[in-house]
XYZ file of N, CA, C and O in Angstrom:
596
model
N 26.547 -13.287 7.057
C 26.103 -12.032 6.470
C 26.518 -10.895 7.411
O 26.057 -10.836 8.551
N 27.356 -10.024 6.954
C 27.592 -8.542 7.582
C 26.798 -7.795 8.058
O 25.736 -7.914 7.448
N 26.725 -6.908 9.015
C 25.261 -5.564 9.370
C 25.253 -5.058 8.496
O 24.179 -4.471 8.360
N 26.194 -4.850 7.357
C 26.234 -3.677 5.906
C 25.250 -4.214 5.650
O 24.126 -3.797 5.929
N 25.638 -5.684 4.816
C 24.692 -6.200 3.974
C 23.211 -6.698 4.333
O 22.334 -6.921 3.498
N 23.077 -6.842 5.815
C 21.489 -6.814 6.752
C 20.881 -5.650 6.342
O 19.818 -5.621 5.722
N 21.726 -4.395 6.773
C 21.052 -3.329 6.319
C 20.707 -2.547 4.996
O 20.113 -1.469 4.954
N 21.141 -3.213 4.006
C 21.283 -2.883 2.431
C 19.945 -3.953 2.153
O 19.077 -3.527 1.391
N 19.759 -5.323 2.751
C 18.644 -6.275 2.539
C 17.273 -5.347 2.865
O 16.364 -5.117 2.067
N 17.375 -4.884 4.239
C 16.208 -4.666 4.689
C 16.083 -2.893 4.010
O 14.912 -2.524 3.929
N 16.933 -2.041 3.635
C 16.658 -0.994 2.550
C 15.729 -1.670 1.328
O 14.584 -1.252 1.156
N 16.238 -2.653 0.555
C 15.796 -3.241 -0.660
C 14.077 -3.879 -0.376
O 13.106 -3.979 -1.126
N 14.308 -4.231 1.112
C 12.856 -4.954 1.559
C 11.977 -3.439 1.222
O 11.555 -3.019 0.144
N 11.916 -2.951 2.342
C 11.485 -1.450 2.386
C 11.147 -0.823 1.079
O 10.047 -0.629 0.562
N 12.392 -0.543 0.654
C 11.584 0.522 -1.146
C 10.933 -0.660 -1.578
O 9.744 -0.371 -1.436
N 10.977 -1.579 -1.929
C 10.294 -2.712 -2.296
C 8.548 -2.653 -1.978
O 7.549 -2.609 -2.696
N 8.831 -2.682 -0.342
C 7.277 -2.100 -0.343
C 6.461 -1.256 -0.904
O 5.357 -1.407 -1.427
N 7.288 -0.135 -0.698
C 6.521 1.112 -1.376
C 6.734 1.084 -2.613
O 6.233 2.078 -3.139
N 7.217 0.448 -3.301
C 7.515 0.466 -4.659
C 5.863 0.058 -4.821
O 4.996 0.828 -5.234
N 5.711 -0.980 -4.503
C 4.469 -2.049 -4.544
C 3.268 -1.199 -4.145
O 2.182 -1.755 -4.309
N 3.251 -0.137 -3.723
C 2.258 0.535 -3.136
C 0.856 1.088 -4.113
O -0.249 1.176 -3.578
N 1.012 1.355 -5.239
C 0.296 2.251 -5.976
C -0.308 0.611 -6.528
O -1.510 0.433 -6.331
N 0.460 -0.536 -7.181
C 0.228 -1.264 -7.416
C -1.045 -1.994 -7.171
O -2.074 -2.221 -7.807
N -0.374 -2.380 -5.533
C -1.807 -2.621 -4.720
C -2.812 -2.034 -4.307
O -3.772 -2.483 -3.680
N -2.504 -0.572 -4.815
C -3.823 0.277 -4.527
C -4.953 -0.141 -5.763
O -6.155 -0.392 -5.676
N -3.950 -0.097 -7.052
C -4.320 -0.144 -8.265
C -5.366 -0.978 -8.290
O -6.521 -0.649 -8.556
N -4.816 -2.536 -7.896
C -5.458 -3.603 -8.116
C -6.551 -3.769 -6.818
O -7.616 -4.370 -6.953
N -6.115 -3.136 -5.532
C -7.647 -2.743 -4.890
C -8.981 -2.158 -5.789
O -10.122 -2.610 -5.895
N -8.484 -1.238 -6.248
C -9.521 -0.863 -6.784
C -10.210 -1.187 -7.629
O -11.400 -0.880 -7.562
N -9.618 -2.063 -8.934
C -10.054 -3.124 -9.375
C -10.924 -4.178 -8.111
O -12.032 -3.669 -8.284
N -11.036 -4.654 -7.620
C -11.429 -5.854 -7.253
C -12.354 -4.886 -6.664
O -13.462 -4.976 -7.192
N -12.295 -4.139 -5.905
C -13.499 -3.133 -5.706
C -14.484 -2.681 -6.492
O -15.687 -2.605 -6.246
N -13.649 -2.269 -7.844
C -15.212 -1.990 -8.656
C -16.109 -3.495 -9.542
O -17.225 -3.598 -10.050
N -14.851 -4.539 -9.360
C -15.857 -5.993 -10.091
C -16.517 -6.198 -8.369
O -17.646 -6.632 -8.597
N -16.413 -6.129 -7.273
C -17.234 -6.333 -6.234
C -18.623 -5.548 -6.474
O -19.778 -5.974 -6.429
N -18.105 -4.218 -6.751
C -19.893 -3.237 -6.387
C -20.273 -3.820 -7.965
O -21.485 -4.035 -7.954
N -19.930 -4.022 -8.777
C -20.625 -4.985 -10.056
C -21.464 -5.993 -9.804
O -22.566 -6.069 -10.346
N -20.919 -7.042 -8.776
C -21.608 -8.192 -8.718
C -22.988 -8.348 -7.599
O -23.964 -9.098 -7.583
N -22.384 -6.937 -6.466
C -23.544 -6.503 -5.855
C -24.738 -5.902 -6.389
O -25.891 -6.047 -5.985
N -24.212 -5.043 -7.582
C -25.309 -4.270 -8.504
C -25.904 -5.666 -8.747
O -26.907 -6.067 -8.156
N -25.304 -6.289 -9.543
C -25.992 -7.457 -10.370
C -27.265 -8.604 -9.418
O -28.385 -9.087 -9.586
N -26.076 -8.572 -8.318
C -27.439 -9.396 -6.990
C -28.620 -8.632 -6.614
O -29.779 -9.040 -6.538
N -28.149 -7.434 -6.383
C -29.475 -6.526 -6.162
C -30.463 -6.567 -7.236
O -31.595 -6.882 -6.869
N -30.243 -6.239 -8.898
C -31.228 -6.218 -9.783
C -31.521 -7.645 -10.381
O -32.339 -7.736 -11.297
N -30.870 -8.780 -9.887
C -31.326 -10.074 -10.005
C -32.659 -10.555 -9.374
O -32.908 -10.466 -8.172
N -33.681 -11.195 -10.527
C -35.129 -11.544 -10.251
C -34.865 -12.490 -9.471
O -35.117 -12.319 -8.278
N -34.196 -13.949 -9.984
C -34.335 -15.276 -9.222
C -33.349 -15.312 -8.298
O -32.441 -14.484 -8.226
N -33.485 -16.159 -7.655
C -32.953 -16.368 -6.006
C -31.933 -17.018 -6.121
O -31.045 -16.785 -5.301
N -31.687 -18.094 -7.206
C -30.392 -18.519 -7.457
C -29.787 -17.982 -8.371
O -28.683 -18.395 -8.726
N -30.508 -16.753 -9.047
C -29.097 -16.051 -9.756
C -28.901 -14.971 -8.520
O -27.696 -14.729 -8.463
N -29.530 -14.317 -7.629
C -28.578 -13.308 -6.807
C -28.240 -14.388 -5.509
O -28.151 -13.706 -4.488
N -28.026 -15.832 -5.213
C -27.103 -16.174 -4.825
C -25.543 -16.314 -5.504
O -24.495 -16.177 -4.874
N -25.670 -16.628 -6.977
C -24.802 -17.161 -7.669
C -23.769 -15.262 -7.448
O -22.774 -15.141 -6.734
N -24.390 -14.124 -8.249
C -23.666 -12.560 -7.633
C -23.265 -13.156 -6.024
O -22.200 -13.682 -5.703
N -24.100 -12.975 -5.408
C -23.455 -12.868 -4.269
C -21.749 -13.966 -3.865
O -20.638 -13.590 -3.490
N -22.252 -15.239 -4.147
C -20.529 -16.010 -4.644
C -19.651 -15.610 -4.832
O -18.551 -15.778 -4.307
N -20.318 -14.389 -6.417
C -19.110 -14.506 -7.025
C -18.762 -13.125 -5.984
O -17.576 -13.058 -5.663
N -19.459 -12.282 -5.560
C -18.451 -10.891 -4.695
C -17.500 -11.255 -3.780
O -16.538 -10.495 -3.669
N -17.544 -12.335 -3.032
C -17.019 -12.838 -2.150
C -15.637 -12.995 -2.404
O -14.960 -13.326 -1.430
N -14.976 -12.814 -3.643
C -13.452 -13.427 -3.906
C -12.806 -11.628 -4.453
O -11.636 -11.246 -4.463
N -14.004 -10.881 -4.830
C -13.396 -9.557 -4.977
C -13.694 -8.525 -3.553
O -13.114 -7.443 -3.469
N -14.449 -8.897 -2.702
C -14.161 -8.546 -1.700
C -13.535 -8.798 -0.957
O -13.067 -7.804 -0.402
N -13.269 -9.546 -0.643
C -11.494 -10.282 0.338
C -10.804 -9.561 -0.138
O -10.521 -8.568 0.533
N -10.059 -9.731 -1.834
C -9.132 -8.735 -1.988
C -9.522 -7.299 -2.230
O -8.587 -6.502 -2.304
N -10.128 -7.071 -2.297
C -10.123 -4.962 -1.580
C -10.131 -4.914 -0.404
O -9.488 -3.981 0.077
N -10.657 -5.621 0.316
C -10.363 -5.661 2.242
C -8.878 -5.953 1.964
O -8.365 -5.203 2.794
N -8.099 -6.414 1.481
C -6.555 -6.992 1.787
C -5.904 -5.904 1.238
O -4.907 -5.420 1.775
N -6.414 -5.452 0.145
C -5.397 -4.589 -0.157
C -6.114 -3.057 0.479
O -5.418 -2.081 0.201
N -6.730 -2.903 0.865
C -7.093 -1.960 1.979
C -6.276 -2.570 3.176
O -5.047 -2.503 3.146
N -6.766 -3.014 3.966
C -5.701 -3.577 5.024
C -4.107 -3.135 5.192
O -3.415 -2.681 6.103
N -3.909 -3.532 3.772
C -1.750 -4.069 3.339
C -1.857 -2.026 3.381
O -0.940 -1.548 4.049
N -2.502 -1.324 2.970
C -2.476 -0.024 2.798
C -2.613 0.868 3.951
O -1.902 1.864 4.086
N -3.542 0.512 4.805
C -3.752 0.674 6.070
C -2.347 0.939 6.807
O -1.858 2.019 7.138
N -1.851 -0.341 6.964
C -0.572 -0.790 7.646
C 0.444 0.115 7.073
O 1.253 0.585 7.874
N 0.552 0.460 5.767
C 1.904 1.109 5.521
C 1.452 1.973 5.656
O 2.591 2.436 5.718
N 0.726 2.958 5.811
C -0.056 4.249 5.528
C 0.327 4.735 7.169
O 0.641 5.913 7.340
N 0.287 3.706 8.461
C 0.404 3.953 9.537
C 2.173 4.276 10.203
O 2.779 4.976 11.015
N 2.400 3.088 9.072
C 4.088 3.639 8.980
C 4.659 4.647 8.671
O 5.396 5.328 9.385
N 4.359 4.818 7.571
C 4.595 6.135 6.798
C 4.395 7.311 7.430
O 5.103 8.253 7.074
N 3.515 7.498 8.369
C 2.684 8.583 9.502
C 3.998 8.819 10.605
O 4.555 9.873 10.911
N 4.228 7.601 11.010
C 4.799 7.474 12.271
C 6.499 7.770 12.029
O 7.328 7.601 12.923
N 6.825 8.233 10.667
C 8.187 8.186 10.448
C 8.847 9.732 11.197
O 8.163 10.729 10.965
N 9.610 9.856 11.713
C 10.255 10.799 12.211
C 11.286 10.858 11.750
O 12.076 11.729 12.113
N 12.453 12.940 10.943
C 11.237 13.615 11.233
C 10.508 13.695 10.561
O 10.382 12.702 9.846
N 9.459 14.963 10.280
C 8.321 14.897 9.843
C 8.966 15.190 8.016
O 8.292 14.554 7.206
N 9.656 15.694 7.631
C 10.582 15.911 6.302
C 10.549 14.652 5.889
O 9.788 14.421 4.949
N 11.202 13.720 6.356
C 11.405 12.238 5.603
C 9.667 11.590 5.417
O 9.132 11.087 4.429
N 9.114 11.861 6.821
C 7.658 10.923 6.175
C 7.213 11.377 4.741
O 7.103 10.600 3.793
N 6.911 13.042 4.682
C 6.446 13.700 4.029
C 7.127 13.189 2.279
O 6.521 13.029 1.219
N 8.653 13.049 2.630
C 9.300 12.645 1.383
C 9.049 11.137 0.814
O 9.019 10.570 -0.278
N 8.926 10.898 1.852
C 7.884 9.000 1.092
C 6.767 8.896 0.710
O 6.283 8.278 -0.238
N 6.114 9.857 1.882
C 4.593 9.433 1.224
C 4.845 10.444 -0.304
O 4.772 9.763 -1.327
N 5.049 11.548 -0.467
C 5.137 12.476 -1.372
C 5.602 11.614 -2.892
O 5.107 11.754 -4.011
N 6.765 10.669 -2.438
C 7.417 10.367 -3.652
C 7.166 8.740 -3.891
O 7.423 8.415 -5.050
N 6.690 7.582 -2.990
C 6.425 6.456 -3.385
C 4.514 6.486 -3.584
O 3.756 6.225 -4.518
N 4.377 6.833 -2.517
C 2.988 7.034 -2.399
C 1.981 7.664 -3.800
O 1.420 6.983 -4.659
N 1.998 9.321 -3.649
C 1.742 10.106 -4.183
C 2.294 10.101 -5.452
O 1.619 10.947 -6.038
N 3.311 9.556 -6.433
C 4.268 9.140 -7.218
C 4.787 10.896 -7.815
O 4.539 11.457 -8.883
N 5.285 11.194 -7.052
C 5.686 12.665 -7.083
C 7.635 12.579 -7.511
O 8.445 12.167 -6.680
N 8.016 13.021 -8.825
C 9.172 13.149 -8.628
C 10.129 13.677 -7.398
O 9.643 14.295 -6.451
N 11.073 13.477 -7.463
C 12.061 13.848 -5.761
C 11.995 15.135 -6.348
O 11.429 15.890 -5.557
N 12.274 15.622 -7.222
C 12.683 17.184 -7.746
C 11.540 17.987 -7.286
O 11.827 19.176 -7.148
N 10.260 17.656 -6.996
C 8.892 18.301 -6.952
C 8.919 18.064 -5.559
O 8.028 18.664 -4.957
N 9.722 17.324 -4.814
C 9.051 17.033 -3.040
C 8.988 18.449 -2.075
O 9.962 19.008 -1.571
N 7.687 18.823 -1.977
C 7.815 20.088 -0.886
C 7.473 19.950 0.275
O 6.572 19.193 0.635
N 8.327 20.853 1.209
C 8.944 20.364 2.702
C 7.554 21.265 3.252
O 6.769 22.002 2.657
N 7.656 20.858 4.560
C 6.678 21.827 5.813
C 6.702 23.241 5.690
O 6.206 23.827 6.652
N 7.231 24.099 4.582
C 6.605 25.677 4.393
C 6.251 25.778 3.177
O 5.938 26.873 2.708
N 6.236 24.470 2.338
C 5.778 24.501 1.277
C 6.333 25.029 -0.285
O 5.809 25.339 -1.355
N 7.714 24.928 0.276
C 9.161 25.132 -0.549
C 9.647 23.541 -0.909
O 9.477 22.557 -0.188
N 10.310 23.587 -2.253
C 10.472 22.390 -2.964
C 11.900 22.320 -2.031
O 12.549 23.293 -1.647
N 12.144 21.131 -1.823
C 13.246 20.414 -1.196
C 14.552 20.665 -1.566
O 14.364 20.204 -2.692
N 15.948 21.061 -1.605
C 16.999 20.785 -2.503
C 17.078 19.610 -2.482
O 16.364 18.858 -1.818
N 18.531 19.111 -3.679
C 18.554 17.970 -4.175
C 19.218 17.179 -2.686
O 18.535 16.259 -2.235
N 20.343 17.489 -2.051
C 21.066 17.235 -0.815
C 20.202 17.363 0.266
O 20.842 16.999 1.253
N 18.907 17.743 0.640
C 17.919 17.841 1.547
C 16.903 16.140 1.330
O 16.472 15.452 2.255
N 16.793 15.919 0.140
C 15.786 15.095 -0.468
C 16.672 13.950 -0.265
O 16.061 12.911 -0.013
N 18.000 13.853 -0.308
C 18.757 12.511 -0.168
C 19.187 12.494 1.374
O 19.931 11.541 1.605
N 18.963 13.164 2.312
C 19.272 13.144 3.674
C 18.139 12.278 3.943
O 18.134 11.097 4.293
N 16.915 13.296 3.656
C 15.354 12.400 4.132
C 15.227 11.295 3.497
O 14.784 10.304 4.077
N 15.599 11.265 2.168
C 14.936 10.042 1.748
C 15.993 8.685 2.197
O 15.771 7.518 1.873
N 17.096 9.125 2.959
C 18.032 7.865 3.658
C 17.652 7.610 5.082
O 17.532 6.540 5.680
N 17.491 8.845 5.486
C 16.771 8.841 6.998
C 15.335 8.074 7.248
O 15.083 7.368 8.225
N 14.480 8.356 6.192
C 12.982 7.987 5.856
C 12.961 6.742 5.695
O 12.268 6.061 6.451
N 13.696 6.165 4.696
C 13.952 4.608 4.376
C 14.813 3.795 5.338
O 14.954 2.587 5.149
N 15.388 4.413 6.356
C 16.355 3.235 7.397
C 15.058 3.164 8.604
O 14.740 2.216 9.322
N 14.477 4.519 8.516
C 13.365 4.030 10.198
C 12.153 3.005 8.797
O 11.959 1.804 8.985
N 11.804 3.394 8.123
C 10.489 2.403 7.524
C 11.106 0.933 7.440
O 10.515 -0.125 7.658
N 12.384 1.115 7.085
C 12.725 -0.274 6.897
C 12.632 -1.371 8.759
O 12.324 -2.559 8.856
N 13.087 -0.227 10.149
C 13.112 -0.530 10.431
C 11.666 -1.248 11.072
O 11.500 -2.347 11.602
N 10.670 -0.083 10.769
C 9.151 -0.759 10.857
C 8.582 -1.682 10.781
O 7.857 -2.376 11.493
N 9.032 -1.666 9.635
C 8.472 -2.590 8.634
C 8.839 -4.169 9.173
O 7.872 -4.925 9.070
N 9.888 -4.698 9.646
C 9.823 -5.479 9.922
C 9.224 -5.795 10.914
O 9.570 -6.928 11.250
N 8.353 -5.293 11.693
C 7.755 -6.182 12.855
C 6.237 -6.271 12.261
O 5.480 -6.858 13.033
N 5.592 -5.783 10.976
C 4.544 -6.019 10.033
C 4.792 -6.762 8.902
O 3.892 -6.604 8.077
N 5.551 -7.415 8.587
C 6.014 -7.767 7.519
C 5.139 -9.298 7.339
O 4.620 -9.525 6.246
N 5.035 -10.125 8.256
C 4.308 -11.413 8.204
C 2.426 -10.586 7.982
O 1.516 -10.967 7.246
N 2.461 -9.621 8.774
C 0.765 -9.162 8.178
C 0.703 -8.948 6.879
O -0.051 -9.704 6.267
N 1.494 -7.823 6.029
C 1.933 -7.656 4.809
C 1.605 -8.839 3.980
O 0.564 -8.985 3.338
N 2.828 -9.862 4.076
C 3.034 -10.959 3.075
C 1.423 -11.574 3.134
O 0.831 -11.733 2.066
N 0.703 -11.932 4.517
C -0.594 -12.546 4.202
C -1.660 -11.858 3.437
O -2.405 -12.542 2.736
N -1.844 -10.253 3.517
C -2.356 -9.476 2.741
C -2.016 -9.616 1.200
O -2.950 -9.766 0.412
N -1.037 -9.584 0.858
C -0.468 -9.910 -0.248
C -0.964 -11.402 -0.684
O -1.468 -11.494 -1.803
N -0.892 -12.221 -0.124
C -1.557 -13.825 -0.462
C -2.651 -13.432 -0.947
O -2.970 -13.556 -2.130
N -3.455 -12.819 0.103
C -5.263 -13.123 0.000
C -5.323 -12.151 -1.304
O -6.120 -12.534 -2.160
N -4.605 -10.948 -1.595
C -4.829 -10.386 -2.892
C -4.442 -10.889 -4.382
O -4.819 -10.419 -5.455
N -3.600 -11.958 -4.139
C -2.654 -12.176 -5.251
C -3.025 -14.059 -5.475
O -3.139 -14.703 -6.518
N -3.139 -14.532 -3.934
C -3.819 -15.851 -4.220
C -2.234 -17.108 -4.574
O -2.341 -18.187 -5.156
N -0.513 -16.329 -3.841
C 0.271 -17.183 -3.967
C 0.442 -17.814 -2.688
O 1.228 -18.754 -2.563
């Protein structure tokens, strides 16, 4: 395998992530609101083995909102740490935030040109990609405990 094609892999790894981002927020939040459900339900439960039986069942929707909190955590810290501050702003703005590129506004609060937005967003995506790989085994286990493959 060529450095082209290493570095075209680990681009594809990268948007990949953030592609996945809203996703796993999505489905955090799901498993978050059947968690405070089953807590409601243990709390206003009379017998002792029905608010053990709630409490059971929270246990498998709380893991995954801790995981996908966690997996969010981690990219959220990446995303921070991207230099310069134009490219972070253009990821979190446009994978994150799901903000068209045409709408991305820079540090005075002026919309980006189109040739400004493809500098950052190549610059933005070669350092995340390069991040990303030394989190990537935390990631994938976050991803298990949410998804259960």
């Amino acid at each position: 395998m060529s450095t082209a094609e290493a570095a075209d892999e680990r681009l594809d790894l990268a948007r990949g992530i953030l592609e996945r981002y809203s996703r796993i927020q999505e489905d955090g939040q799901v498993a978050e609101n059947e968690w405070r459900e089953h807590v409601r339900a243990a709390a206003e439960s009379v017998y002792p083995r029905e608010k053990e039986m709630y409490d059971q069942l929270a246990k498998e929707p709380l893991a995954k909102f801790m995981a996908s909190y966690q997996w969010r955590k981690v990219v959220d810290e990446l995303l921070h740490n991207i230099h310069p501050y134009e490219a972070s702003t253009l990821l979190i703005q446009h994978y994150v935030n799901g903000s068209p590129l045409k709408n991305i506004t820079g540090a005075r609060g002026r919309t980006m040109s189109k040739a400004t937005v493809a500098k950052y967003k190549k610059v933005g995506l070669q350092e995340f990609a390069v991040e990303v790989e030394r989190v990537l085994p935390q990631l994938r286990e976050q991803e298990k405990i949410l998804y259960g493959n």
